[in-house]
Amino acid sequence: MSQTLRINLELQRMDNPALYDDLAAFPKGPRRVNRLRTLAHEGLLSQRQSSAPNQRPPSTEAGGDAGMSAVEQLFGAPRS
């Protein structure tokens, strides 16, 4: 059974102008959602790298969920 997490996001430009402008450049729907997913994934990777520069993030290639964060489970890998 597939798990789904639905998020309703409200963002005002004054909250984060750079993020707002980036997301507003995409039309409503899948493109904007995919851009947000990509930004969240890249932010997660960046945060992990800065918090533990000498450690690699846990690998989930073996098919296990061990070490997989909630953000990774929510957003998954960025789409091309």
Tab-separated table of C-alpha atoms in Angstrom:
chain	number	residue	atom	x	y	z
A	1	MET	CA	0.000	0.000	0.000
A	2	SER	CA	1.366	3.372	-1.017
A	3	GLN	CA	1.506	6.097	1.596
A	4	THR	CA	0.665	9.644	0.609
A	5	LEU	CA	1.187	12.868	2.479
A	6	ARG	CA	-0.689	15.879	1.144
A	7	ILE	CA	0.494	19.361	2.054
A	8	ASN	CA	-1.358	22.603	1.525
A	9	LEU	CA	1.216	25.400	1.442
A	10	GLU	CA	0.509	29.099	1.724
A	11	LEU	CA	3.458	31.371	1.095
A	12	GLN	CA	3.397	35.142	1.046
A	13	ARG	CA	6.131	36.978	-0.790
A	14	MET	CA	7.092	38.938	2.334
A	15	ASP	CA	7.787	35.632	4.146
A	16	ASN	CA	10.506	34.558	1.717
A	17	PRO	CA	10.809	36.703	-1.434
A	18	ALA	CA	13.399	34.504	-3.186
A	19	LEU	CA	11.397	31.297	-2.686
A	20	TYR	CA	8.143	32.988	-3.633
A	21	ASP	CA	9.591	34.432	-6.852
A	22	ASP	CA	11.153	31.097	-7.803
A	23	LEU	CA	7.919	29.171	-7.313
A	24	ALA	CA	5.756	31.880	-8.914
A	25	ALA	CA	7.792	31.522	-12.124
A	26	PHE	CA	6.154	28.123	-12.665
A	27	PRO	CA	2.501	27.697	-13.614
A	28	LYS	CA	0.160	26.146	-11.075
A	29	GLY	CA	0.148	22.393	-10.803
A	30	PRO	CA	2.757	19.687	-11.305
A	31	ARG	CA	5.592	21.944	-12.439
A	32	ARG	CA	5.390	24.113	-9.335
A	33	VAL	CA	5.033	21.062	-7.077
A	34	ASN	CA	8.043	19.394	-8.710
A	35	ARG	CA	10.091	22.579	-8.263
A	36	LEU	CA	9.207	22.690	-4.567
A	37	ARG	CA	10.066	18.988	-4.265
A	38	THR	CA	13.455	19.618	-5.912
A	39	LEU	CA	14.212	22.607	-3.682
A	40	ALA	CA	13.285	20.639	-0.562
A	41	HIS	CA	15.453	17.697	-1.600
A	42	GLU	CA	18.450	19.904	-2.421
A	43	GLY	CA	17.967	21.770	0.859
A	44	LEU	CA	17.960	18.488	2.755
A	45	LEU	CA	21.172	17.383	1.069
A	46	SER	CA	22.786	20.744	1.748
A	47	GLN	CA	21.725	20.686	5.390
A	48	ARG	CA	23.105	17.196	5.878
A	49	GLN	CA	26.367	18.135	4.213
A	50	SER	CA	26.847	21.229	6.378
A	51	SER	CA	25.907	19.477	9.628
A	52	ALA	CA	28.195	16.478	9.065
A	53	PRO	CA	30.722	17.352	6.336
A	54	ASN	CA	32.804	14.205	6.871
A	55	GLN	CA	29.873	11.798	6.918
A	56	ARG	CA	27.930	10.463	3.973
A	57	PRO	CA	24.135	10.262	4.275
A	58	PRO	CA	22.805	6.768	4.975
A	59	SER	CA	22.166	4.778	1.825
A	60	THR	CA	18.726	3.370	1.189
A	61	GLU	CA	19.714	1.577	-2.003
A	62	ALA	CA	19.449	-1.786	-0.256
A	63	GLY	CA	15.699	-1.278	-0.176
A	64	GLY	CA	15.424	-0.513	3.526
A	65	ASP	CA	13.940	2.572	5.115
A	66	ALA	CA	16.573	2.719	7.855
A	67	GLY	CA	18.059	6.176	7.978
A	68	MET	CA	15.531	7.584	5.536
A	69	SER	CA	14.274	10.890	6.871
A	70	ALA	CA	10.675	12.011	6.809
A	71	VAL	CA	11.558	14.636	4.196
A	72	GLU	CA	13.067	12.001	1.890
A	73	GLN	CA	10.026	9.799	2.355
A	74	LEU	CA	7.773	12.755	1.567
A	75	PHE	CA	9.567	14.227	-1.426
A	76	GLY	CA	11.742	11.406	-2.771
A	77	ALA	CA	14.385	12.083	-5.356
A	78	PRO	CA	13.945	15.171	-7.538
A	79	ARG	CA	12.302	14.592	-10.892
A	80	SER	CA	13.961	15.580	-14.140
